[in-house]
Amino acid sequence: MTTFPAMDPELAAAAAEFPDLDITDITGLLAARRVSDESSAASIAGLSYDGVDVREISAPGLGAAPDVPIRLLRPVGTPGPLPVLLAMHGGGFVLGKAQDYEYFCLEVVRDLRIAVANVEYRLAPETPFPGPLDDCYAALSHVHAHGEELGIDRARIAVGGSSAGGGLAAGTVLRARDEGGAPIAFQFLVSPALDDRASTVSARQFANGPILNRHFNELVWQKYLGPGYQGPGDSGVSPYAAPARATDLSGLPPTYIVAMELDPLRDDNIQYALRLLQAGVSVELRSHPGTFHGSTELAASAQSSVRAQREMLDALRRGLRLVDPQAQ
């Protein structure tokens, strides 16, 4: 295993224990999904839903696509209309499910007393782009259109996610701007997957991990972008799939971006934040030293993870213009 001297010592064990996932072919992908599902089942079993109401709803799919399941989480006993975070889970576009992200969504509901609409988008390669993005956009449109009956404040919708979910969130926000869709108050991106080209210094520096390596990253983009994808030089890749390819970032909502120091995606995240700022978008960028891609989830009790999650919650509080109870 490659060593990383700058890694926070509290995170080293989690990095060492992470399995090597080979998704080159369908056999490997199915095996990786079994490993992911077994791990998430154990994590989900440890979650407490006390004080949180969970309602299963669905959004009509776009065109002939199937309906999109959404897990709507709300704090019990808190009257609406509530601000909402439309949330997308990670997993490299090919792994995971909505409930995997509820280790964080539950904290959002309890700490901020808002709703979370957790989207169950379809996975690649069975459903390549634009299918997963269509699902997220359909969910956004449905939550906004039916805000009154869902008890949602339609003027305070945040869109966010982690890793691949962060990339889907950024693509959804771009599409909403371009198509005059639901107004978005805040964009929340945690180590987002924004660029298939992997041409930055951090992509080369951390080509062998920790956790996320160049080979895995290349494979998930190939599977997400579909059989017609011709590689990093493909000029036909949509900016809704790889938001770093967008030439115009103006008119987007205030944004919070998290970058991890030892992450191949780090420089993509920082460059996207800089480009947003240059386009006139208000941005808060947090770069966490000694951390790696997914470390807040894999080592949730580490001080760096606790600090990062606290800062994420505070950013959502500010972005959705919530009252901080400690300030009263």
PDB file of C-alpha atoms in Angstrom, residues 18 42 57 132 142 153 175 181 183 220 256 286 288 299:
ATOM      1  CA  PHE A  18     -10.905  -0.226   2.552  1.00  0.00           C
ATOM      2  CA  ALA A  42     -24.140  -2.746   8.731  1.00  0.00           C
ATOM      3  CA  ILE A  57     -42.514   9.448  -2.213  1.00  0.00           C
ATOM      4  CA  PRO A 132     -29.094   9.435 -13.370  1.00  0.00           C
ATOM      5  CA  HIS A 142     -41.268  17.434  -8.225  1.00  0.00           C
ATOM      6  CA  ASP A 153     -40.453  26.064   1.552  1.00  0.00           C
ATOM      7  CA  ARG A 175     -29.498  22.375 -15.853  1.00  0.00           C
ATOM      8  CA  GLY A 181     -36.255  25.199 -13.663  1.00  0.00           C
ATOM      9  CA  PRO A 183     -35.026  28.159  -8.196  1.00  0.00           C
ATOM     10  CA  VAL A 220     -16.627   4.900 -13.349  1.00  0.00           C
ATOM     11  CA  TYR A 256     -20.172  25.543  -0.529  1.00  0.00           C
ATOM     12  CA  ARG A 286     -13.044  24.354   2.674  1.00  0.00           C
ATOM     13  CA  HIS A 288      -9.340  19.782   4.932  1.00  0.00           C
ATOM     14  CA  ALA A 299     -13.804   7.390   9.824  1.00  0.00           C
TER      15      ALA A 299
END
